[in-house]
Amino acid sequence: MTASIEDLIRENIKTLIPYSSARSEYKKANGIFLDANENPYGNYNRYPDPFQVKLKEKLAEIKNLRAGQIFLNNGSDGIVDMVYRVFCEPKKDKALTFPPTFGMYTVAAHLNNVELIKIPLNEEFQINREELDKYIADENLKVIFLCSPNNPTGNHLNREDINYILDNFKGITVIDEAYIDFNKRISYAQKLDDYPRLIVLQTLSKSWALAGARIGMALMSEALVGVFNKIKTPYNVSSIDQQTALEALENKESIQERMITILSEKNRVIEALEEFDVIEKIYPSDTNFLLVKVADGLKFYQDLLAHDIIVRNQHNVIENTVRITIGKAEENDLLLAALEKINSTN
Ligand code: PMP
């Protein structure tokens, strides 16, 4: 028997009576607002729309979804924490993920006192199905976190493996698609109507260049959006961020152009990096970053740091690797020039 959403939600969340914000009780725009203890003066004196209606409508149009299937939050990292709080009873329920992957799945598990099973990705950075089969039917396993394209490896997980989990796992499957726009794959959000226990995470931080505005998305069934609305803080996306995001979404073309530039820069950087002896391997990337294996990861990282070029040292997750984000052409030039210098002095 497949678990229903109701069966998966923690009892305290099911019975929670949510905070009702002043602004969600009166729907018209032109009242005299004396209800929320706001200051009557200034430009940002009013609380924002608690449910970000306009922004969701615009996102629904772009993502070919219904606005009701979108939940927004101040960053998608915070939604990872909310997933644990909705579905995992501390010290009893479990979640599962496939490292090396985005660190917040682990941090949020600890924060919520939930056991996280870790099944390392195989040599090709794909899911080890044999290992997965040992856990997939565990009654207390409530959530599986997948990241595709994966951070920090940069690759997509095989569709057959994702489909296997969606078809066989009775809990909640979270597919983190933070980097989905940097390649041509179709988002799993298009399958939401087939999979009521699927949550797709996306963000405006990467392809939309709005990391500073903190707009994270959970794309999921209307029923799940309802549950997350119950537990969110009343005004979880600021009016400045909502407005900034709406303006960016209106400017789709310029974002698209920049994305093309980033991807062509990525190819240029790959070709240039291949010329350096110190680079042992550049892993295939479906994202705006490259995972690179070098002879001595820590030294490579520190040598670049000495030139004020900051890459991400990944040595503690994959031996002797660094993760390099693709920058502007002039930034990438500086990276390559620094590598030339480092190369010639070694
Ligand atoms: N998921 C993945 C895979 C990420 O790499 C990141 C950020 N590095 C996030 C989520 C968090 O994104 P946000 O800015 O929306 O919190």
mmCIF file of C-alpha atoms and ligand atoms in Angstrom:
data_model
loop_
_atom_site.group_PDB
_atom_site.id
_atom_site.type_symbol
_atom_site.label_atom_id
_atom_site.label_comp_id
_atom_site.label_asym_id
_atom_site.label_seq_id
_atom_site.Cartn_x
_atom_site.Cartn_y
_atom_site.Cartn_z
ATOM 1 C CA MET A 1 0.000 0.000 0.000
ATOM 2 C CA THR A 2 1.358 3.400 -0.948
ATOM 3 C CA ALA A 3 1.499 5.837 1.948
ATOM 4 C CA SER A 4 -0.772 8.839 1.538
ATOM 5 C CA ILE A 5 0.487 12.338 2.216
ATOM 6 C CA GLU A 6 -1.602 12.394 5.402
ATOM 7 C CA ASP A 7 0.180 9.270 6.681
ATOM 8 C CA LEU A 8 3.583 10.861 6.086
ATOM 9 C CA ILE A 9 3.077 14.175 7.877
ATOM 10 C CA ARG A 10 4.150 14.352 11.534
ATOM 11 C CA GLU A 11 1.249 14.383 13.960
ATOM 12 C CA ASN A 12 2.201 17.759 15.523
ATOM 13 C CA ILE A 13 2.242 19.353 12.066
ATOM 14 C CA LYS A 14 -1.142 17.855 11.178
ATOM 15 C CA THR A 15 -2.739 19.305 14.281
ATOM 16 C CA LEU A 16 -0.870 22.632 14.206
ATOM 17 C CA ILE A 17 -3.065 25.714 14.058
ATOM 18 C CA PRO A 18 -1.020 28.125 11.935
ATOM 19 C CA TYR A 19 -0.422 31.762 12.770
ATOM 20 C CA SER A 20 -2.862 33.871 10.828
ATOM 21 C CA SER A 21 -1.139 37.047 9.713
ATOM 22 C CA ALA A 22 -3.056 40.317 9.631
ATOM 23 C CA ARG A 23 -2.354 40.659 5.929
ATOM 24 C CA SER A 24 -3.860 37.320 4.958
ATOM 25 C CA GLU A 25 -7.246 38.156 6.468
ATOM 26 C CA TYR A 26 -8.120 41.250 4.356
ATOM 27 C CA LYS A 27 -7.774 40.665 0.615
ATOM 28 C CA LYS A 28 -8.557 44.088 -0.925
ATOM 29 C CA ALA A 29 -5.738 46.571 -1.599
ATOM 30 C CA ASN A 30 -7.167 49.939 -0.624
ATOM 31 C CA GLY A 31 -8.251 49.623 3.002
ATOM 32 C CA ILE A 32 -6.995 51.730 5.893
ATOM 33 C CA PHE A 33 -4.523 49.332 7.445
ATOM 34 C CA LEU A 34 -4.517 49.721 11.208
ATOM 35 C CA ASP A 35 -4.211 46.020 11.922
ATOM 36 C CA ALA A 36 -0.543 45.001 11.891
ATOM 37 C CA ASN A 37 1.184 47.519 14.154
ATOM 38 C CA GLU A 38 3.065 48.878 11.152
ATOM 39 C CA ASN A 39 4.519 52.372 11.007
ATOM 40 C CA PRO A 40 2.350 54.493 8.650
ATOM 41 C CA TYR A 41 5.422 56.265 7.141
ATOM 42 C CA GLY A 42 8.103 55.149 4.687
ATOM 43 C CA ASN A 43 8.525 52.959 1.593
ATOM 44 C CA TYR A 44 8.969 49.593 3.249
ATOM 45 C CA ASN A 45 6.645 50.186 6.178
ATOM 46 C CA ARG A 46 4.126 47.496 5.171
ATOM 47 C CA TYR A 47 4.494 43.757 5.617
ATOM 48 C CA PRO A 48 4.869 41.884 2.318
ATOM 49 C CA ASP A 49 2.315 39.607 0.677
ATOM 50 C CA PRO A 50 2.643 36.479 2.880
ATOM 51 C CA PHE A 51 1.850 34.156 -0.048
ATOM 52 C CA GLN A 52 3.730 36.034 -2.821
ATOM 53 C CA VAL A 53 0.784 35.761 -5.201
ATOM 54 C CA LYS A 54 2.086 37.897 -8.091
ATOM 55 C CA LEU A 55 5.512 36.275 -8.057
ATOM 56 C CA LYS A 56 4.015 32.792 -8.042
ATOM 57 C CA GLU A 57 1.752 33.662 -10.977
ATOM 58 C CA LYS A 58 4.742 34.817 -13.003
ATOM 59 C CA LEU A 59 6.799 31.750 -12.036
ATOM 60 C CA ALA A 60 3.902 29.450 -12.917
ATOM 61 C CA GLU A 61 3.771 30.963 -16.396
ATOM 62 C CA ILE A 62 7.542 30.517 -16.904
ATOM 63 C CA LYS A 63 7.655 27.008 -15.459
ATOM 64 C CA ASN A 64 4.449 25.754 -17.035
ATOM 65 C CA LEU A 65 2.910 24.950 -13.658
ATOM 66 C CA ARG A 66 -0.147 26.021 -11.677
ATOM 67 C CA ALA A 67 0.585 28.853 -9.212
ATOM 68 C CA GLY A 68 -0.851 26.616 -6.466
ATOM 69 C CA GLN A 69 1.977 24.115 -7.031
ATOM 70 C CA ILE A 70 4.605 26.674 -5.981
ATOM 71 C CA PHE A 71 5.857 27.324 -2.456
ATOM 72 C CA LEU A 72 8.390 30.134 -2.000
ATOM 73 C CA ASN A 73 10.840 30.775 0.801
ATOM 74 C CA ASN A 74 13.798 32.937 1.728
ATOM 75 C CA GLY A 75 16.218 30.519 -0.053
ATOM 76 C CA SER A 76 15.774 26.857 -0.949
ATOM 77 C CA ASP A 77 18.266 25.830 1.770
ATOM 78 C CA GLY A 78 15.598 26.757 4.327
ATOM 79 C CA ILE A 79 13.090 24.515 2.537
ATOM 80 C CA VAL A 80 15.396 21.525 3.147
ATOM 81 C CA ASP A 81 15.011 22.208 6.876
ATOM 82 C CA MET A 82 11.235 22.493 6.486
ATOM 83 C CA VAL A 83 11.084 19.096 4.736
ATOM 84 C CA TYR A 84 12.603 17.453 7.818
ATOM 85 C CA ARG A 85 10.249 19.316 10.122
ATOM 86 C CA VAL A 86 7.150 18.268 8.179
ATOM 87 C CA PHE A 87 7.943 14.591 7.653
ATOM 88 C CA CYS A 88 10.596 13.325 10.083
ATOM 89 C CA GLU A 89 9.926 12.603 13.725
ATOM 90 C CA PRO A 90 13.211 13.355 15.566
ATOM 91 C CA LYS A 91 15.094 10.264 16.835
ATOM 92 C CA LYS A 92 12.618 7.960 15.069
ATOM 93 C CA ASP A 93 12.303 8.658 11.350
ATOM 94 C CA LYS A 94 15.145 8.629 8.843
ATOM 95 C CA ALA A 95 16.136 10.333 5.617
ATOM 96 C CA LEU A 96 18.551 9.171 2.939
ATOM 97 C CA THR A 97 20.928 10.876 0.549
ATOM 98 C CA PHE A 98 23.777 10.150 -1.862
ATOM 99 C CA PRO A 99 27.088 11.896 -1.055
ATOM 100 C CA PRO A 100 29.104 13.700 -2.190
ATOM 101 C CA THR A 101 26.221 16.136 -2.442
ATOM 102 C CA PHE A 102 24.873 19.461 -1.161
ATOM 103 C CA GLY A 103 25.836 19.795 2.518
ATOM 104 C CA MET A 104 22.545 21.212 3.784
ATOM 105 C CA TYR A 105 20.810 17.815 3.679
ATOM 106 C CA THR A 106 23.226 16.701 6.418
ATOM 107 C CA VAL A 107 23.234 19.938 8.418
ATOM 108 C CA ALA A 108 19.432 20.089 8.483
ATOM 109 C CA ALA A 109 19.248 16.398 9.493
ATOM 110 C CA HIS A 110 21.481 17.122 12.507
ATOM 111 C CA LEU A 111 19.550 20.252 13.345
ATOM 112 C CA ASN A 112 16.346 18.245 13.439
ATOM 113 C CA ASN A 113 17.879 15.257 15.218
ATOM 114 C CA VAL A 114 17.007 12.940 12.338
ATOM 115 C CA GLU A 115 19.185 10.035 11.221
ATOM 116 C CA LEU A 116 20.478 10.503 7.675
ATOM 117 C CA ILE A 117 21.487 7.343 5.782
ATOM 118 C CA LYS A 118 24.298 8.067 3.330
ATOM 119 C CA ILE A 119 24.844 5.863 0.287
ATOM 120 C CA PRO A 120 27.937 7.069 -1.569
ATOM 121 C CA LEU A 121 27.548 7.654 -5.298
ATOM 122 C CA ASN A 122 29.504 5.157 -7.418
ATOM 123 C CA GLU A 123 32.615 5.912 -9.507
ATOM 124 C CA GLU A 124 30.492 7.571 -12.194
ATOM 125 C CA PHE A 125 28.775 9.640 -9.495
ATOM 126 C CA GLN A 126 25.563 7.664 -9.995
ATOM 127 C CA ILE A 127 23.249 5.931 -7.526
ATOM 128 C CA ASN A 128 24.269 2.504 -6.222
ATOM 129 C CA ARG A 129 20.950 0.666 -6.680
ATOM 130 C CA GLU A 130 22.029 -2.456 -4.814
ATOM 131 C CA GLU A 131 22.772 -0.405 -1.705
ATOM 132 C CA LEU A 132 19.600 1.629 -2.122
ATOM 133 C CA ASP A 133 17.508 -1.553 -2.204
ATOM 134 C CA LYS A 134 18.676 -2.353 1.323
ATOM 135 C CA TYR A 135 16.911 0.738 2.651
ATOM 136 C CA ILE A 136 14.133 1.748 0.273
ATOM 137 C CA ALA A 137 11.430 -0.276 2.044
ATOM 138 C CA ASP A 138 12.414 0.783 5.597
ATOM 139 C CA GLU A 139 9.191 1.876 7.332
ATOM 140 C CA ASN A 140 10.941 4.743 9.086
ATOM 141 C CA LEU A 141 12.604 6.089 5.968
ATOM 142 C CA LYS A 142 10.479 9.147 5.216
ATOM 143 C CA VAL A 143 12.517 11.271 2.798
ATOM 144 C CA ILE A 144 15.082 10.678 0.038
ATOM 145 C CA PHE A 145 17.106 13.711 -1.070
ATOM 146 C CA LEU A 146 18.429 13.621 -4.642
ATOM 147 C CA CYS A 147 20.405 16.424 -6.203
ATOM 148 C CA SER A 148 20.390 16.520 -10.000
ATOM 149 C CA PRO A 149 22.475 18.051 -11.455
ATOM 150 C CA ASN A 150 24.473 17.263 -8.371
ATOM 151 C CA ASN A 151 26.604 19.685 -6.383
ATOM 152 C CA PRO A 152 29.644 19.314 -6.217
ATOM 153 C CA THR A 153 30.030 16.610 -8.891
ATOM 154 C CA GLY A 154 28.214 18.619 -11.580
ATOM 155 C CA ASN A 155 26.476 15.683 -13.310
ATOM 156 C CA HIS A 156 22.873 14.613 -13.712
ATOM 157 C CA LEU A 157 21.723 11.487 -11.937
ATOM 158 C CA ASN A 158 20.446 8.845 -14.366
ATOM 159 C CA ARG A 159 16.763 9.235 -15.120
ATOM 160 C CA GLU A 160 16.185 5.470 -14.739
ATOM 161 C CA ASP A 161 17.434 5.615 -11.145
ATOM 162 C CA ILE A 162 15.323 8.654 -10.292
ATOM 163 C CA ASN A 163 12.275 7.010 -11.866
ATOM 164 C CA TYR A 164 12.988 3.821 -9.899
ATOM 165 C CA ILE A 165 12.872 5.793 -6.652
ATOM 166 C CA LEU A 166 9.731 7.670 -7.672
ATOM 167 C CA ASP A 167 7.997 4.411 -8.586
ATOM 168 C CA ASN A 168 9.126 2.341 -5.618
ATOM 169 C CA PHE A 169 9.737 4.595 -2.618
ATOM 170 C CA LYS A 170 6.671 5.138 -0.446
ATOM 171 C CA GLY A 171 7.923 8.300 1.236
ATOM 172 C CA ILE A 172 8.751 11.784 0.009
ATOM 173 C CA THR A 173 11.267 12.144 -2.827
ATOM 174 C CA VAL A 174 12.993 15.520 -2.971
ATOM 175 C CA ILE A 175 14.801 16.312 -6.226
ATOM 176 C CA ASP A 176 16.989 19.370 -5.852
ATOM 177 C CA GLU A 177 17.232 20.997 -9.283
ATOM 178 C CA ALA A 178 19.123 24.150 -8.275
ATOM 179 C CA TYR A 179 21.230 23.901 -11.473
ATOM 180 C CA ILE A 180 18.555 22.597 -13.885
ATOM 181 C CA ASP A 181 18.552 25.680 -16.142
ATOM 182 C CA PHE A 182 22.203 25.239 -17.157
ATOM 183 C CA ASN A 183 21.354 22.290 -19.376
ATOM 184 C CA LYS A 184 18.510 21.111 -21.558
ATOM 185 C CA ARG A 185 16.926 18.407 -19.403
ATOM 186 C CA ILE A 186 13.223 18.622 -18.622
ATOM 187 C CA SER A 187 12.466 19.356 -14.986
ATOM 188 C CA TYR A 188 10.797 16.700 -12.867
ATOM 189 C CA ALA A 189 8.359 19.462 -11.926
ATOM 190 C CA GLN A 190 6.540 18.535 -15.134
ATOM 191 C CA LYS A 191 5.692 15.182 -13.482
ATOM 192 C CA LEU A 192 4.148 16.562 -10.315
ATOM 193 C CA ASP A 193 0.661 15.402 -11.253
ATOM 194 C CA ASP A 194 1.945 11.813 -11.615
ATOM 195 C CA TYR A 195 3.843 11.819 -8.308
ATOM 196 C CA PRO A 196 1.962 13.368 -5.361
ATOM 197 C CA ARG A 197 4.893 12.628 -3.007
ATOM 198 C CA LEU A 198 7.458 14.439 -5.150
ATOM 199 C CA ILE A 199 9.006 17.765 -4.127
ATOM 200 C CA VAL A 200 11.203 19.555 -6.680
ATOM 201 C CA LEU A 201 13.484 22.241 -5.273
ATOM 202 C CA GLN A 202 14.584 25.089 -7.504
ATOM 203 C CA THR A 203 16.035 28.529 -6.856
ATOM 204 C CA LEU A 204 16.474 31.932 -8.447
ATOM 205 C CA SER A 205 20.022 32.018 -6.987
ATOM 206 C CA LYS A 206 21.836 30.425 -9.928
ATOM 207 C CA SER A 207 20.544 30.808 -13.503
ATOM 208 C CA TRP A 208 18.467 33.866 -12.553
ATOM 209 C CA ALA A 209 21.459 35.540 -10.867
ATOM 210 C CA LEU A 210 19.510 36.425 -7.709
ATOM 211 C CA ALA A 211 21.449 34.716 -4.900
ATOM 212 C CA GLY A 212 21.246 37.967 -2.942
ATOM 213 C CA ALA A 213 17.463 38.126 -3.177
ATOM 214 C CA ARG A 214 17.008 34.669 -1.554
ATOM 215 C CA ILE A 215 14.147 33.188 -3.558
ATOM 216 C CA GLY A 216 13.906 29.410 -3.196
ATOM 217 C CA MET A 217 11.088 27.270 -4.560
ATOM 218 C CA ALA A 218 9.480 23.981 -3.674
ATOM 219 C CA LEU A 219 7.388 22.772 -6.595
ATOM 220 C CA MET A 220 4.896 20.187 -5.365
ATOM 221 C CA SER A 221 1.227 19.190 -5.162
ATOM 222 C CA GLU A 222 -1.273 21.801 -3.978
ATOM 223 C CA ALA A 223 -1.870 19.621 -0.904
ATOM 224 C CA LEU A 224 1.819 19.760 0.059
ATOM 225 C CA VAL A 225 1.987 23.514 -0.580
ATOM 226 C CA GLY A 226 -0.871 23.801 1.923
ATOM 227 C CA VAL A 227 1.151 21.948 4.567
ATOM 228 C CA PHE A 228 4.272 24.063 4.023
ATOM 229 C CA ASN A 229 2.167 27.238 4.178
ATOM 230 C CA LYS A 230 1.076 26.147 7.650
ATOM 231 C CA ILE A 231 4.614 25.940 9.022
ATOM 232 C CA LYS A 232 6.360 28.825 7.277
ATOM 233 C CA THR A 233 7.110 32.056 9.102
ATOM 234 C CA PRO A 234 4.358 34.581 8.333
ATOM 235 C CA TYR A 235 6.354 36.857 6.000
ATOM 236 C CA ASN A 236 9.057 34.543 4.698
ATOM 237 C CA VAL A 237 9.932 36.507 1.529
ATOM 238 C CA SER A 238 10.537 40.250 1.861
ATOM 239 C CA SER A 239 8.695 42.728 -0.356
ATOM 240 C CA ILE A 240 12.056 43.961 -1.717
ATOM 241 C CA ASP A 241 12.969 40.419 -2.740
ATOM 242 C CA GLN A 242 9.542 39.732 -4.247
ATOM 243 C CA GLN A 243 9.772 42.932 -6.315
ATOM 244 C CA THR A 244 13.383 42.258 -7.379
ATOM 245 C CA ALA A 245 12.460 38.755 -8.493
ATOM 246 C CA LEU A 246 9.424 39.960 -10.463
ATOM 247 C CA GLU A 247 11.600 42.483 -12.314
ATOM 248 C CA ALA A 248 14.205 39.822 -13.151
ATOM 249 C CA LEU A 249 11.532 37.447 -14.417
ATOM 250 C CA GLU A 250 10.202 40.200 -16.704
ATOM 251 C CA ASN A 251 13.730 40.432 -18.156
ATOM 252 C CA LYS A 252 13.941 36.840 -19.291
ATOM 253 C CA GLU A 253 15.878 37.650 -22.471
ATOM 254 C CA SER A 254 18.846 39.301 -20.785
ATOM 255 C CA ILE A 255 19.103 36.429 -18.311
ATOM 256 C CA GLN A 256 19.024 33.992 -21.227
ATOM 257 C CA GLU A 257 21.816 35.899 -22.975
ATOM 258 C CA ARG A 258 23.968 35.825 -19.845
ATOM 259 C CA MET A 259 23.398 32.120 -19.498
ATOM 260 C CA ILE A 260 24.638 31.549 -23.050
ATOM 261 C CA THR A 261 27.732 33.605 -22.164
ATOM 262 C CA ILE A 262 28.343 31.539 -19.005
ATOM 263 C CA LEU A 263 28.050 28.285 -20.957
ATOM 264 C CA SER A 264 30.421 29.420 -23.705
ATOM 265 C CA GLU A 265 32.852 30.651 -21.034
ATOM 266 C CA LYS A 266 32.571 27.226 -19.435
ATOM 267 C CA ASN A 267 33.723 25.580 -22.675
ATOM 268 C CA ARG A 268 36.569 28.059 -23.007
ATOM 269 C CA VAL A 269 37.727 27.455 -19.415
ATOM 270 C CA ILE A 270 37.561 23.660 -19.895
ATOM 271 C CA GLU A 271 39.730 23.874 -23.027
ATOM 272 C CA ALA A 272 42.238 26.137 -21.308
ATOM 273 C CA LEU A 273 42.397 24.030 -18.118
ATOM 274 C CA GLU A 274 43.087 20.903 -20.155
ATOM 275 C CA GLU A 275 46.416 22.443 -21.158
ATOM 276 C CA PHE A 276 47.762 22.525 -17.583
ATOM 277 C CA ASP A 277 49.756 19.474 -16.427
ATOM 278 C CA VAL A 278 48.574 19.980 -12.848
ATOM 279 C CA ILE A 279 44.951 19.288 -13.896
ATOM 280 C CA GLU A 280 44.371 15.550 -13.872
ATOM 281 C CA LYS A 281 40.674 15.456 -14.671
ATOM 282 C CA ILE A 282 37.775 17.788 -15.404
ATOM 283 C CA TYR A 283 34.556 16.012 -14.585
ATOM 284 C CA PRO A 284 31.616 16.370 -17.030
ATOM 285 C CA SER A 285 29.419 19.253 -15.899
ATOM 286 C CA ASP A 286 25.730 20.068 -16.482
ATOM 287 C CA THR A 287 26.060 23.179 -14.313
ATOM 288 C CA ASN A 288 27.823 26.554 -14.021
ATOM 289 C CA PHE A 289 30.787 25.010 -12.189
ATOM 290 C CA LEU A 290 33.538 22.472 -12.804
ATOM 291 C CA LEU A 291 34.814 19.800 -10.465
ATOM 292 C CA VAL A 292 38.509 19.439 -11.157
ATOM 293 C CA LYS A 293 40.950 16.808 -9.931
ATOM 294 C CA VAL A 294 44.525 17.967 -9.432
ATOM 295 C CA ALA A 295 47.752 16.428 -8.138
ATOM 296 C CA ASP A 296 47.590 18.205 -4.768
ATOM 297 C CA GLY A 297 44.161 19.699 -4.011
ATOM 298 C CA LEU A 298 45.106 21.722 -0.965
ATOM 299 C CA LYS A 299 48.198 23.214 -2.601
ATOM 300 C CA PHE A 300 46.221 24.098 -5.762
ATOM 301 C CA TYR A 301 43.569 25.794 -3.638
ATOM 302 C CA GLN A 302 46.142 27.712 -1.579
ATOM 303 C CA ASP A 303 48.213 28.742 -4.619
ATOM 304 C CA LEU A 304 45.101 30.287 -6.185
ATOM 305 C CA LEU A 305 44.154 31.916 -2.884
ATOM 306 C CA ALA A 306 47.573 33.603 -2.846
ATOM 307 C CA HIS A 307 46.480 35.260 -6.116
ATOM 308 C CA ASP A 308 43.162 36.274 -4.493
ATOM 309 C CA ILE A 309 41.296 33.702 -6.550
ATOM 310 C CA ILE A 310 38.894 31.781 -4.408
ATOM 311 C CA VAL A 311 37.727 28.365 -5.520
ATOM 312 C CA ARG A 312 36.050 25.753 -3.336
ATOM 313 C CA ASN A 313 38.353 23.189 -1.807
ATOM 314 C CA GLN A 314 36.537 19.824 -2.005
ATOM 315 C CA HIS A 315 39.428 17.690 -0.782
ATOM 316 C CA ASN A 316 37.491 16.460 2.237
ATOM 317 C CA VAL A 317 34.659 15.161 0.015
ATOM 318 C CA ILE A 318 36.532 13.933 -3.070
ATOM 319 C CA GLU A 319 40.300 13.569 -2.756
ATOM 320 C CA ASN A 320 42.359 16.328 -4.414
ATOM 321 C CA THR A 321 39.476 18.115 -6.044
ATOM 322 C CA VAL A 322 38.384 21.727 -6.223
ATOM 323 C CA ARG A 323 35.130 23.202 -7.486
ATOM 324 C CA ILE A 324 35.501 26.178 -9.788
ATOM 325 C CA THR A 325 32.498 28.403 -10.540
ATOM 326 C CA ILE A 326 32.449 29.934 -14.034
ATOM 327 C CA GLY A 327 32.812 33.701 -13.678
ATOM 328 C CA LYS A 328 32.753 36.621 -16.112
ATOM 329 C CA ALA A 329 35.247 36.401 -19.019
ATOM 330 C CA GLU A 330 37.651 38.771 -17.267
ATOM 331 C CA GLU A 331 37.471 36.784 -14.032
ATOM 332 C CA ASN A 332 38.112 33.533 -15.884
ATOM 333 C CA ASP A 333 41.074 35.212 -17.617
ATOM 334 C CA LEU A 334 42.523 36.081 -14.217
ATOM 335 C CA LEU A 335 42.056 32.479 -13.051
ATOM 336 C CA LEU A 336 43.890 31.176 -16.116
ATOM 337 C CA ALA A 337 46.657 33.788 -15.828
ATOM 338 C CA ALA A 338 47.189 32.843 -12.173
ATOM 339 C CA LEU A 339 47.417 29.176 -13.160
ATOM 340 C CA GLU A 340 50.033 30.032 -15.800
ATOM 341 C CA LYS A 341 52.115 31.753 -13.106
ATOM 342 C CA ILE A 342 51.655 28.944 -10.600
ATOM 343 C CA ASN A 343 52.561 26.408 -13.293
ATOM 344 C CA SER A 344 55.750 28.214 -14.280
ATOM 345 C CA THR A 345 57.010 28.559 -10.683
ATOM 346 C CA ASN A 346 56.408 24.906 -9.789
HETATM 347 N N1 PMP B 1 20.628 23.271 -3.617
HETATM 348 C C1 PMP B 1 21.857 23.135 -4.135
HETATM 349 C C2 PMP B 1 22.214 21.887 -4.823
HETATM 350 C C3 PMP B 1 22.787 24.188 -4.020
HETATM 351 O O1 PMP B 1 24.009 24.043 -4.524
HETATM 352 C C4 PMP B 1 22.401 25.354 -3.339
HETATM 353 C C5 PMP B 1 23.327 26.534 -3.137
HETATM 354 N N2 PMP B 1 24.641 26.355 -3.297
HETATM 355 C C6 PMP B 1 21.120 25.429 -2.820
HETATM 356 C C7 PMP B 1 20.254 24.378 -2.979
HETATM 357 C C8 PMP B 1 20.647 26.620 -2.027
HETATM 358 O O2 PMP B 1 20.164 27.601 -2.851
HETATM 359 P P1 PMP B 1 19.442 28.893 -2.251
HETATM 360 O O3 PMP B 1 20.294 30.037 -2.625
HETATM 361 O O4 PMP B 1 18.087 28.920 -2.930
HETATM 362 O O5 PMP B 1 19.306 28.718 -0.779
#
